[in-house]
Amino acid sequence: MEFPSRFFVTGTDTGVGKTLVSAILMTGRKAAYWKPVQSGLETMTDTAWVQQMTGFSDHLFVPETYRLSQALSPHAAAVEDGVSISLSAFQLPDQDRYPRLIVEGAGGVMAPLNEKHFMVDLMKYLALPVLLVARSGLGTINHTLLSLEKLRNRGLDVFGVVMNGPKNRINKQAIETYGGIRVTAEVETLSHIDGRSLAEAYAQYFR
Ligand SMILES: Nc1ncnc2c1ncn2[C@@H]1O[C@H](COP(=O)(O)OP(=O)(O)O)[C@@H](O)[C@H]1O
Ligand SMILES: [Mg+2]
């Protein structure tokens, strides 16, 4: 599979495996990682989790633009912290310093950032190609087709879908047929997550 050198990882929902898939791709592609909006600082942040699991050093991790304390939708977490999220605050990390970059969104495509903008607007603002992570099981066809429609409506280039969880041939076929897109990989449940299993997952699922 040919990957763009820098891309945005979104998902059909929160908890679908964006961070895990980002960690696999980071490991396999020796890419840097950036989570522009982190909501929730009480438990481990996505950046800290990816760093711990991959074991990669600090220079491959771009600091978050917004670090919001509550684990809420970005628009609500921002209100709680008394800040407002502005698209112009986001700056795509330097191409020379981070030639390979994986950017992980918060929640799904329509997670609000403020009163006017949604996660999809951030993708558009950063002008990156998009990889959509979807769960493999029941309900995924609807969520995936809706997400694809929204992304394409905004003129974003969606270059693939990663299905995460126990393989489901019928759902994969439906997403490819109705969505007009290739399922790039079907990532199964990893029994253990560390640098080695992430590298193995990349070799097994993405090559
Ligand atoms: N394929 C997988 N194998 C093992 N654990 C997984 C897998 N996919 C997701 N998880 C676990 O499920 C939880 C949610 O996944 P995560 O990647 O954090 O989702 P998201 O970033 O979309 O919110 C995490 O604890 C993650 O480690
Ligand atoms: Mg995540």
PDB file of C-alpha atoms and ligand atoms in Angstrom:
ATOM      1  CA  MET A   1       0.000   0.000   0.000  1.00  0.00           C
ATOM      2  CA  GLU A   2       1.302   3.423  -0.995  1.00  0.00           C
ATOM      3  CA  PHE A   3       0.857   5.923   1.816  1.00  0.00           C
ATOM      4  CA  PRO A   4       1.074   9.667   1.510  1.00  0.00           C
ATOM      5  CA  SER A   5       4.047  10.898   3.536  1.00  0.00           C
ATOM      6  CA  ARG A   6       1.828  13.043   5.777  1.00  0.00           C
ATOM      7  CA  PHE A   7      -1.777  12.252   6.538  1.00  0.00           C
ATOM      8  CA  PHE A   8      -4.652  12.709   8.977  1.00  0.00           C
ATOM      9  CA  VAL A   9      -6.136   9.743  10.868  1.00  0.00           C
ATOM     10  CA  THR A  10      -9.801  10.158  11.657  1.00  0.00           C
ATOM     11  CA  GLY A  11     -12.371   7.652  12.828  1.00  0.00           C
ATOM     12  CA  THR A  12     -16.040   6.810  12.654  1.00  0.00           C
ATOM     13  CA  ASP A  13     -16.264   7.397  16.402  1.00  0.00           C
ATOM     14  CA  THR A  14     -14.186   7.748  19.504  1.00  0.00           C
ATOM     15  CA  GLY A  15     -12.660   4.499  20.749  1.00  0.00           C
ATOM     16  CA  VAL A  16     -12.521   2.854  17.313  1.00  0.00           C
ATOM     17  CA  GLY A  17      -8.741   2.475  17.300  1.00  0.00           C
ATOM     18  CA  LYS A  18      -7.335   5.702  15.813  1.00  0.00           C
ATOM     19  CA  THR A  19      -4.521   5.813  18.348  1.00  0.00           C
ATOM     20  CA  LEU A  20      -3.656   2.135  18.018  1.00  0.00           C
ATOM     21  CA  VAL A  21      -3.628   2.331  14.205  1.00  0.00           C
ATOM     22  CA  SER A  22      -1.526   5.523  14.402  1.00  0.00           C
ATOM     23  CA  ALA A  23       0.969   3.707  16.644  1.00  0.00           C
ATOM     24  CA  ILE A  24       1.203   0.797  14.166  1.00  0.00           C
ATOM     25  CA  LEU A  25       1.724   3.148  11.226  1.00  0.00           C
ATOM     26  CA  MET A  26       4.191   5.306  13.119  1.00  0.00           C
ATOM     27  CA  THR A  27       6.229   2.223  13.959  1.00  0.00           C
ATOM     28  CA  GLY A  28       6.126   0.752  10.468  1.00  0.00           C
ATOM     29  CA  ARG A  29       6.768   4.012   8.661  1.00  0.00           C
ATOM     30  CA  LYS A  30       9.101   5.732  11.131  1.00  0.00           C
ATOM     31  CA  ALA A  31       6.767   8.710  11.062  1.00  0.00           C
ATOM     32  CA  ALA A  32       6.269  11.475  13.592  1.00  0.00           C
ATOM     33  CA  TYR A  33       2.996  11.792  15.513  1.00  0.00           C
ATOM     34  CA  TRP A  34       0.873  14.837  16.266  1.00  0.00           C
ATOM     35  CA  LYS A  35      -2.391  15.021  18.211  1.00  0.00           C
ATOM     36  CA  PRO A  36      -3.473  18.647  17.690  1.00  0.00           C
ATOM     37  CA  VAL A  37      -6.394  18.520  20.148  1.00  0.00           C
ATOM     38  CA  GLN A  38      -6.121  16.448  23.311  1.00  0.00           C
ATOM     39  CA  SER A  39      -9.262  16.374  25.467  1.00  0.00           C
ATOM     40  CA  GLY A  40      -8.672  14.755  28.820  1.00  0.00           C
ATOM     41  CA  LEU A  41      -5.452  14.993  30.780  1.00  0.00           C
ATOM     42  CA  GLU A  42      -6.383  12.896  33.818  1.00  0.00           C
ATOM     43  CA  THR A  43      -5.701   9.561  32.188  1.00  0.00           C
ATOM     44  CA  MET A  44      -2.826   9.013  29.786  1.00  0.00           C
ATOM     45  CA  THR A  45      -2.920  11.314  26.766  1.00  0.00           C
ATOM     46  CA  ASP A  46      -2.834   9.783  23.288  1.00  0.00           C
ATOM     47  CA  THR A  47       0.633  11.216  22.716  1.00  0.00           C
ATOM     48  CA  ALA A  48       1.942   9.724  25.968  1.00  0.00           C
ATOM     49  CA  TRP A  49       0.339   6.379  25.152  1.00  0.00           C
ATOM     50  CA  VAL A  50       1.818   6.231  21.655  1.00  0.00           C
ATOM     51  CA  GLN A  51       5.198   7.245  23.018  1.00  0.00           C
ATOM     52  CA  GLN A  52       5.083   4.578  25.714  1.00  0.00           C
ATOM     53  CA  MET A  53       3.933   1.804  23.358  1.00  0.00           C
ATOM     54  CA  THR A  54       6.303   2.636  20.499  1.00  0.00           C
ATOM     55  CA  GLY A  55       9.246   3.529  22.706  1.00  0.00           C
ATOM     56  CA  PHE A  56      10.190   6.285  20.241  1.00  0.00           C
ATOM     57  CA  SER A  57      12.038   9.349  21.432  1.00  0.00           C
ATOM     58  CA  ASP A  58      10.666  12.840  21.980  1.00  0.00           C
ATOM     59  CA  HIS A  59      11.792  14.241  18.652  1.00  0.00           C
ATOM     60  CA  LEU A  60       9.116  12.206  16.831  1.00  0.00           C
ATOM     61  CA  PHE A  61       6.295  13.724  18.870  1.00  0.00           C
ATOM     62  CA  VAL A  62       4.907  17.132  18.029  1.00  0.00           C
ATOM     63  CA  PRO A  63       3.377  18.920  21.031  1.00  0.00           C
ATOM     64  CA  GLU A  64      -0.400  19.264  21.091  1.00  0.00           C
ATOM     65  CA  THR A  65      -1.848  22.646  20.096  1.00  0.00           C
ATOM     66  CA  TYR A  66      -4.678  22.366  22.631  1.00  0.00           C
ATOM     67  CA  ARG A  67      -4.401  20.361  25.845  1.00  0.00           C
ATOM     68  CA  LEU A  68      -7.848  20.420  27.440  1.00  0.00           C
ATOM     69  CA  SER A  69      -8.341  19.001  30.890  1.00  0.00           C
ATOM     70  CA  GLN A  70     -11.754  17.349  30.564  1.00  0.00           C
ATOM     71  CA  ALA A  71     -12.427  14.211  28.518  1.00  0.00           C
ATOM     72  CA  LEU A  72     -15.257  15.847  26.552  1.00  0.00           C
ATOM     73  CA  SER A  73     -15.919  16.835  22.971  1.00  0.00           C
ATOM     74  CA  PRO A  74     -13.326  19.531  22.125  1.00  0.00           C
ATOM     75  CA  HIS A  75     -15.913  22.354  21.990  1.00  0.00           C
ATOM     76  CA  ALA A  76     -17.172  21.501  25.493  1.00  0.00           C
ATOM     77  CA  ALA A  77     -13.742  20.752  26.942  1.00  0.00           C
ATOM     78  CA  ALA A  78     -12.585  24.153  25.684  1.00  0.00           C
ATOM     79  CA  VAL A  79     -15.491  25.912  27.413  1.00  0.00           C
ATOM     80  CA  GLU A  80     -14.665  24.107  30.663  1.00  0.00           C
ATOM     81  CA  ASP A  81     -11.095  25.391  30.474  1.00  0.00           C
ATOM     82  CA  GLY A  82     -12.165  28.880  29.433  1.00  0.00           C
ATOM     83  CA  VAL A  83     -10.431  28.752  26.074  1.00  0.00           C
ATOM     84  CA  SER A  84     -11.799  28.847  22.555  1.00  0.00           C
ATOM     85  CA  ILE A  85     -10.418  26.737  19.756  1.00  0.00           C
ATOM     86  CA  SER A  86      -9.438  28.658  16.672  1.00  0.00           C
ATOM     87  CA  LEU A  87      -8.404  27.084  13.367  1.00  0.00           C
ATOM     88  CA  SER A  88      -5.718  29.693  12.901  1.00  0.00           C
ATOM     89  CA  ALA A  89      -3.925  28.425  16.025  1.00  0.00           C
ATOM     90  CA  PHE A  90      -3.071  25.157  14.260  1.00  0.00           C
ATOM     91  CA  GLN A  91       0.117  25.074  12.320  1.00  0.00           C
ATOM     92  CA  LEU A  92       1.113  22.076  10.273  1.00  0.00           C
ATOM     93  CA  PRO A  93       4.533  20.982  11.573  1.00  0.00           C
ATOM     94  CA  ASP A  94       7.484  21.850   9.400  1.00  0.00           C
ATOM     95  CA  GLN A  95       7.845  19.605   6.352  1.00  0.00           C
ATOM     96  CA  ASP A  96      11.648  19.462   6.531  1.00  0.00           C
ATOM     97  CA  ARG A  97      11.671  18.542  10.185  1.00  0.00           C
ATOM     98  CA  TYR A  98       8.766  16.074   9.930  1.00  0.00           C
ATOM     99  CA  PRO A  99       8.736  14.695   6.381  1.00  0.00           C
ATOM    100  CA  ARG A 100       6.611  11.767   7.549  1.00  0.00           C
ATOM    101  CA  LEU A 101       3.786  12.697   9.840  1.00  0.00           C
ATOM    102  CA  ILE A 102       0.657  11.097  11.265  1.00  0.00           C
ATOM    103  CA  VAL A 103      -1.939  13.496  12.643  1.00  0.00           C
ATOM    104  CA  GLU A 104      -4.637  12.022  14.882  1.00  0.00           C
ATOM    105  CA  GLY A 105      -7.990  13.757  15.216  1.00  0.00           C
ATOM    106  CA  ALA A 106     -10.213  13.812  18.290  1.00  0.00           C
ATOM    107  CA  GLY A 107     -13.439  11.814  18.030  1.00  0.00           C
ATOM    108  CA  GLY A 108     -14.946  11.565  14.566  1.00  0.00           C
ATOM    109  CA  VAL A 109     -15.446  13.798  11.567  1.00  0.00           C
ATOM    110  CA  MET A 110     -18.235  15.916  13.075  1.00  0.00           C
ATOM    111  CA  ALA A 111     -16.787  16.382  16.558  1.00  0.00           C
ATOM    112  CA  PRO A 112     -17.245  20.134  17.157  1.00  0.00           C
ATOM    113  CA  LEU A 113     -14.234  22.344  17.851  1.00  0.00           C
ATOM    114  CA  ASN A 114     -16.153  25.543  18.533  1.00  0.00           C
ATOM    115  CA  GLU A 115     -19.463  27.124  17.525  1.00  0.00           C
ATOM    116  CA  LYS A 116     -18.615  27.070  13.811  1.00  0.00           C
ATOM    117  CA  HIS A 117     -16.039  24.407  13.137  1.00  0.00           C
ATOM    118  CA  PHE A 118     -15.809  20.643  13.279  1.00  0.00           C
ATOM    119  CA  MET A 119     -12.951  18.172  13.101  1.00  0.00           C
ATOM    120  CA  VAL A 120     -13.504  17.947   9.335  1.00  0.00           C
ATOM    121  CA  ASP A 121     -12.735  21.675   9.103  1.00  0.00           C
ATOM    122  CA  LEU A 122      -9.392  21.088  10.769  1.00  0.00           C
ATOM    123  CA  MET A 123      -8.594  18.377   8.204  1.00  0.00           C
ATOM    124  CA  LYS A 124      -9.497  20.794   5.437  1.00  0.00           C
ATOM    125  CA  TYR A 125      -7.481  23.587   7.059  1.00  0.00           C
ATOM    126  CA  LEU A 126      -4.397  21.373   7.320  1.00  0.00           C
ATOM    127  CA  ALA A 127      -5.056  20.108   3.766  1.00  0.00           C
ATOM    128  CA  LEU A 128      -3.914  16.570   4.464  1.00  0.00           C
ATOM    129  CA  PRO A 129      -5.123  13.328   2.873  1.00  0.00           C
ATOM    130  CA  VAL A 130      -7.280  11.316   5.245  1.00  0.00           C
ATOM    131  CA  LEU A 131      -7.271   7.735   6.508  1.00  0.00           C
ATOM    132  CA  LEU A 132     -10.530   6.626   8.122  1.00  0.00           C
ATOM    133  CA  VAL A 133     -10.475   4.079  10.958  1.00  0.00           C
ATOM    134  CA  ALA A 134     -13.673   2.102  11.448  1.00  0.00           C
ATOM    135  CA  ARG A 135     -14.660  -0.712  13.737  1.00  0.00           C
ATOM    136  CA  SER A 136     -15.143  -4.008  11.972  1.00  0.00           C
ATOM    137  CA  GLY A 137     -18.396  -5.128  13.568  1.00  0.00           C
ATOM    138  CA  LEU A 138     -22.097  -4.441  13.356  1.00  0.00           C
ATOM    139  CA  GLY A 139     -23.022  -0.787  12.743  1.00  0.00           C
ATOM    140  CA  THR A 140     -19.835   0.054  10.915  1.00  0.00           C
ATOM    141  CA  ILE A 141     -21.317   0.215   7.419  1.00  0.00           C
ATOM    142  CA  ASN A 142     -23.589   3.124   8.308  1.00  0.00           C
ATOM    143  CA  HIS A 143     -20.921   5.006  10.291  1.00  0.00           C
ATOM    144  CA  THR A 144     -18.291   4.511   7.626  1.00  0.00           C
ATOM    145  CA  LEU A 145     -20.478   5.537   4.686  1.00  0.00           C
ATOM    146  CA  LEU A 146     -21.682   8.646   6.524  1.00  0.00           C
ATOM    147  CA  SER A 147     -18.127   9.630   7.413  1.00  0.00           C
ATOM    148  CA  LEU A 148     -16.908   9.073   3.850  1.00  0.00           C
ATOM    149  CA  GLU A 149     -19.738  11.162   2.477  1.00  0.00           C
ATOM    150  CA  LYS A 150     -18.946  14.071   4.771  1.00  0.00           C
ATOM    151  CA  LEU A 151     -15.220  13.920   4.076  1.00  0.00           C
ATOM    152  CA  ARG A 152     -15.723  13.830   0.330  1.00  0.00           C
ATOM    153  CA  ASN A 153     -18.330  16.579   0.431  1.00  0.00           C
ATOM    154  CA  ARG A 154     -15.653  18.807   1.896  1.00  0.00           C
ATOM    155  CA  GLY A 155     -13.311  17.865  -0.931  1.00  0.00           C
ATOM    156  CA  LEU A 156     -10.935  15.840   1.214  1.00  0.00           C
ATOM    157  CA  ASP A 157      -8.909  13.034  -0.296  1.00  0.00           C
ATOM    158  CA  VAL A 158      -9.767   9.862   1.613  1.00  0.00           C
ATOM    159  CA  PHE A 159      -7.103   7.382   0.564  1.00  0.00           C
ATOM    160  CA  GLY A 160      -8.218   4.402   2.612  1.00  0.00           C
ATOM    161  CA  VAL A 161     -10.228   2.800   5.373  1.00  0.00           C
ATOM    162  CA  VAL A 162      -8.717   0.669   8.122  1.00  0.00           C
ATOM    163  CA  MET A 163     -11.101  -1.757   9.763  1.00  0.00           C
ATOM    164  CA  ASN A 164     -10.216  -2.565  13.349  1.00  0.00           C
ATOM    165  CA  GLY A 165     -11.358  -5.659  15.230  1.00  0.00           C
ATOM    166  CA  PRO A 166     -12.352  -9.222  14.354  1.00  0.00           C
ATOM    167  CA  LYS A 167     -12.401  -9.664  10.573  1.00  0.00           C
ATOM    168  CA  ASN A 168     -15.810  -9.236   8.991  1.00  0.00           C
ATOM    169  CA  ARG A 169     -15.900 -10.083   5.311  1.00  0.00           C
ATOM    170  CA  ILE A 170     -19.461  -8.877   4.722  1.00  0.00           C
ATOM    171  CA  ASN A 171     -18.824  -5.448   6.262  1.00  0.00           C
ATOM    172  CA  LYS A 172     -15.562  -5.071   4.366  1.00  0.00           C
ATOM    173  CA  GLN A 173     -17.255  -5.891   1.086  1.00  0.00           C
ATOM    174  CA  ALA A 174     -20.113  -3.469   1.788  1.00  0.00           C
ATOM    175  CA  ILE A 175     -17.740  -0.607   2.652  1.00  0.00           C
ATOM    176  CA  GLU A 176     -15.735  -1.199  -0.522  1.00  0.00           C
ATOM    177  CA  THR A 177     -18.783  -1.501  -2.758  1.00  0.00           C
ATOM    178  CA  TYR A 178     -21.054   1.209  -1.372  1.00  0.00           C
ATOM    179  CA  GLY A 179     -18.205   3.475  -0.286  1.00  0.00           C
ATOM    180  CA  GLY A 180     -16.243   3.114  -3.508  1.00  0.00           C
ATOM    181  CA  ILE A 181     -13.033   2.752  -1.531  1.00  0.00           C
ATOM    182  CA  ARG A 182     -10.377   0.167  -0.767  1.00  0.00           C
ATOM    183  CA  VAL A 183     -10.141  -1.216   2.741  1.00  0.00           C
ATOM    184  CA  THR A 184      -6.434  -0.677   3.259  1.00  0.00           C
ATOM    185  CA  ALA A 185      -6.090  -3.096   6.141  1.00  0.00           C
ATOM    186  CA  GLU A 186      -8.052  -5.225   8.573  1.00  0.00           C
ATOM    187  CA  VAL A 187      -6.302  -4.937  11.919  1.00  0.00           C
ATOM    188  CA  GLU A 188      -7.207  -7.708  14.332  1.00  0.00           C
ATOM    189  CA  THR A 189      -7.159  -7.546  18.101  1.00  0.00           C
ATOM    190  CA  LEU A 190      -3.598  -7.521  19.430  1.00  0.00           C
ATOM    191  CA  SER A 191      -3.118  -9.618  22.551  1.00  0.00           C
ATOM    192  CA  HIS A 192      -0.232  -7.454  23.696  1.00  0.00           C
ATOM    193  CA  ILE A 193       0.829  -3.963  22.662  1.00  0.00           C
ATOM    194  CA  ASP A 194       4.494  -2.965  22.568  1.00  0.00           C
ATOM    195  CA  GLY A 195       7.087  -1.860  20.029  1.00  0.00           C
ATOM    196  CA  ARG A 196       7.535  -5.350  18.741  1.00  0.00           C
ATOM    197  CA  SER A 197       3.861  -6.254  18.340  1.00  0.00           C
ATOM    198  CA  LEU A 198       3.237  -2.911  16.626  1.00  0.00           C
ATOM    199  CA  ALA A 199       6.028  -3.634  14.132  1.00  0.00           C
ATOM    200  CA  GLU A 200       4.657  -7.127  13.589  1.00  0.00           C
ATOM    201  CA  ALA A 201       1.149  -5.736  13.084  1.00  0.00           C
ATOM    202  CA  TYR A 202       2.475  -3.337  10.447  1.00  0.00           C
ATOM    203  CA  ALA A 203       4.219  -6.168   8.619  1.00  0.00           C
ATOM    204  CA  GLN A 204       1.184  -8.425   8.843  1.00  0.00           C
ATOM    205  CA  TYR A 205      -1.599  -5.989   8.009  1.00  0.00           C
ATOM    206  CA  PHE A 206      -0.088  -3.188   5.951  1.00  0.00           C
ATOM    207  CA  ARG A 207       2.368  -4.925   3.671  1.00  0.00           C
TER     208      ARG A 207
HETATM  209  N1  LIG B   1      -6.668  -3.963  17.406  1.00  0.00           N
HETATM  210  C1  LIG B   1      -6.613  -3.731  18.729  1.00  0.00           C
HETATM  211  N2  LIG B   1      -6.014  -4.632  19.550  1.00  0.00           N
HETATM  212  C2  LIG B   1      -5.946  -4.401  20.882  1.00  0.00           C
HETATM  213  N3  LIG B   1      -6.434  -3.305  21.495  1.00  0.00           N
HETATM  214  C3  LIG B   1      -7.041  -2.381  20.740  1.00  0.00           C
HETATM  215  C4  LIG B   1      -7.156  -2.539  19.327  1.00  0.00           C
HETATM  216  N4  LIG B   1      -7.792  -1.458  18.841  1.00  0.00           N
HETATM  217  C5  LIG B   1      -8.053  -0.657  19.883  1.00  0.00           C
HETATM  218  N5  LIG B   1      -7.612  -1.203  21.035  1.00  0.00           N
HETATM  219  C6  LIG B   1      -7.753  -0.624  22.379  1.00  0.00           C
HETATM  220  O1  LIG B   1      -9.063  -0.084  22.475  1.00  0.00           O
HETATM  221  C7  LIG B   1      -9.047   1.180  23.109  1.00  0.00           C
HETATM  222  C8  LIG B   1      -9.567   2.281  22.156  1.00  0.00           C
HETATM  223  O2  LIG B   1      -8.676   2.400  21.050  1.00  0.00           O
HETATM  224  P1  LIG B   1      -7.999   3.790  20.657  1.00  0.00           P
HETATM  225  O3  LIG B   1      -6.940   3.481  19.664  1.00  0.00           O
HETATM  226  O4  LIG B   1      -7.576   4.539  21.868  1.00  0.00           O
HETATM  227  O5  LIG B   1      -9.243   4.506  19.972  1.00  0.00           O
HETATM  228  P2  LIG B   1      -9.427   6.042  19.509  1.00  0.00           P
HETATM  229  O6  LIG B   1      -8.065   6.624  19.362  1.00  0.00           O
HETATM  230  O7  LIG B   1     -10.188   5.962  18.236  1.00  0.00           O
HETATM  231  O8  LIG B   1     -10.236   6.698  20.594  1.00  0.00           O
HETATM  232  C9  LIG B   1      -7.616   1.404  23.565  1.00  0.00           C
HETATM  233  O9  LIG B   1      -7.453   0.938  24.864  1.00  0.00           O
HETATM  234  C10 LIG B   1      -6.829   0.570  22.566  1.00  0.00           C
HETATM  235  O10 LIG B   1      -5.564   0.210  23.043  1.00  0.00           O
HETATM  236 MG    MG B   2      -7.181   8.350  20.211  1.00  0.00          MG
END
